[in-house]
Amino acid sequence: EKEDIGLIYESESKEQFAESVIKLYNDKNSVKKFYENGKKAVAEKYNWEVNVESLLKLYSELEKEL
């Protein structure tokens, strides 16, 4: 699932990296949007508490199948 938290560029391309930096420098609204979306993704998806609950549920389901 896409979180829309930044720009994508070819890692070996200095030109694409430079274009991305310039684009962000010139578009403060996108920077703010990426920040807010990133903050939300961390709170909802990449949070240890959320992941622990999912893992415990998975382990419990697997245990029932044994």
Tab-separated table of C-alpha atoms in Angstrom:
chain	number	residue	atom	x	y	z
A	1	GLU	CA	0.000	0.000	0.000
A	2	LYS	CA	1.347	3.380	-0.985
A	3	GLU	CA	1.742	5.937	1.792
A	4	ASP	CA	2.733	8.893	-0.445
A	5	ILE	CA	5.602	9.948	1.820
A	6	GLY	CA	8.225	11.051	-0.681
A	7	LEU	CA	9.560	11.064	-4.204
A	8	ILE	CA	11.000	8.082	-6.047
A	9	TYR	CA	14.091	8.269	-8.229
A	10	GLU	CA	16.641	5.842	-9.654
A	11	SER	CA	19.285	5.371	-6.971
A	12	GLU	CA	22.146	5.534	-9.469
A	13	SER	CA	20.885	8.721	-11.129
A	14	LYS	CA	22.455	11.902	-9.806
A	15	GLU	CA	20.266	13.891	-12.188
A	16	GLN	CA	17.020	12.400	-10.855
A	17	PHE	CA	18.192	12.941	-7.291
A	18	ALA	CA	18.979	16.597	-8.035
A	19	GLU	CA	15.603	17.054	-9.765
A	20	SER	CA	13.829	15.563	-6.731
A	21	VAL	CA	15.652	17.867	-4.316
A	22	ILE	CA	14.817	20.898	-6.449
A	23	LYS	CA	11.196	19.789	-6.772
A	24	LEU	CA	10.888	19.517	-2.984
A	25	TYR	CA	12.632	22.844	-2.470
A	26	ASN	CA	10.132	24.526	-4.804
A	27	ASP	CA	7.017	22.725	-3.526
A	28	LYS	CA	6.595	23.262	0.203
A	29	ASN	CA	3.039	21.869	0.069
A	30	SER	CA	4.361	18.472	-1.033
A	31	VAL	CA	6.964	18.527	1.739
A	32	LYS	CA	4.237	19.193	4.299
A	33	LYS	CA	2.029	16.447	2.789
A	34	PHE	CA	4.910	13.935	2.830
A	35	TYR	CA	5.659	14.841	6.447
A	36	GLU	CA	2.048	14.382	7.555
A	37	ASN	CA	1.633	11.133	5.603
A	38	GLY	CA	4.910	9.776	6.990
A	39	LYS	CA	3.933	10.633	10.540
A	40	LYS	CA	0.578	8.889	10.048
A	41	ALA	CA	2.219	5.790	8.486
A	42	VAL	CA	4.597	5.440	11.440
A	43	ALA	CA	1.764	5.781	13.950
A	44	GLU	CA	-0.540	3.342	12.164
A	45	LYS	CA	1.719	0.821	10.402
A	46	TYR	CA	5.333	0.978	11.469
A	47	ASN	CA	4.630	1.111	15.158
A	48	TRP	CA	5.984	-1.656	17.404
A	49	GLU	CA	2.737	-1.923	19.381
A	50	VAL	CA	0.682	-2.420	16.228
A	51	ASN	CA	3.123	-5.010	14.902
A	52	VAL	CA	3.221	-6.909	18.210
A	53	GLU	CA	-0.558	-7.237	18.229
A	54	SER	CA	-0.529	-8.587	14.672
A	55	LEU	CA	2.248	-11.062	15.451
A	56	LEU	CA	0.557	-12.331	18.595
A	57	LYS	CA	-2.658	-12.873	16.664
A	58	LEU	CA	-0.771	-14.746	13.949
A	59	TYR	CA	1.050	-16.913	16.505
A	60	SER	CA	-2.221	-17.707	18.218
A	61	GLU	CA	-3.821	-18.760	14.925
A	62	LEU	CA	-0.807	-20.889	14.019
A	63	GLU	CA	-0.835	-22.540	17.431
A	64	LYS	CA	-4.466	-23.591	16.911
A	65	GLU	CA	-3.486	-25.345	13.679
A	66	LEU	CA	-0.790	-27.462	15.365
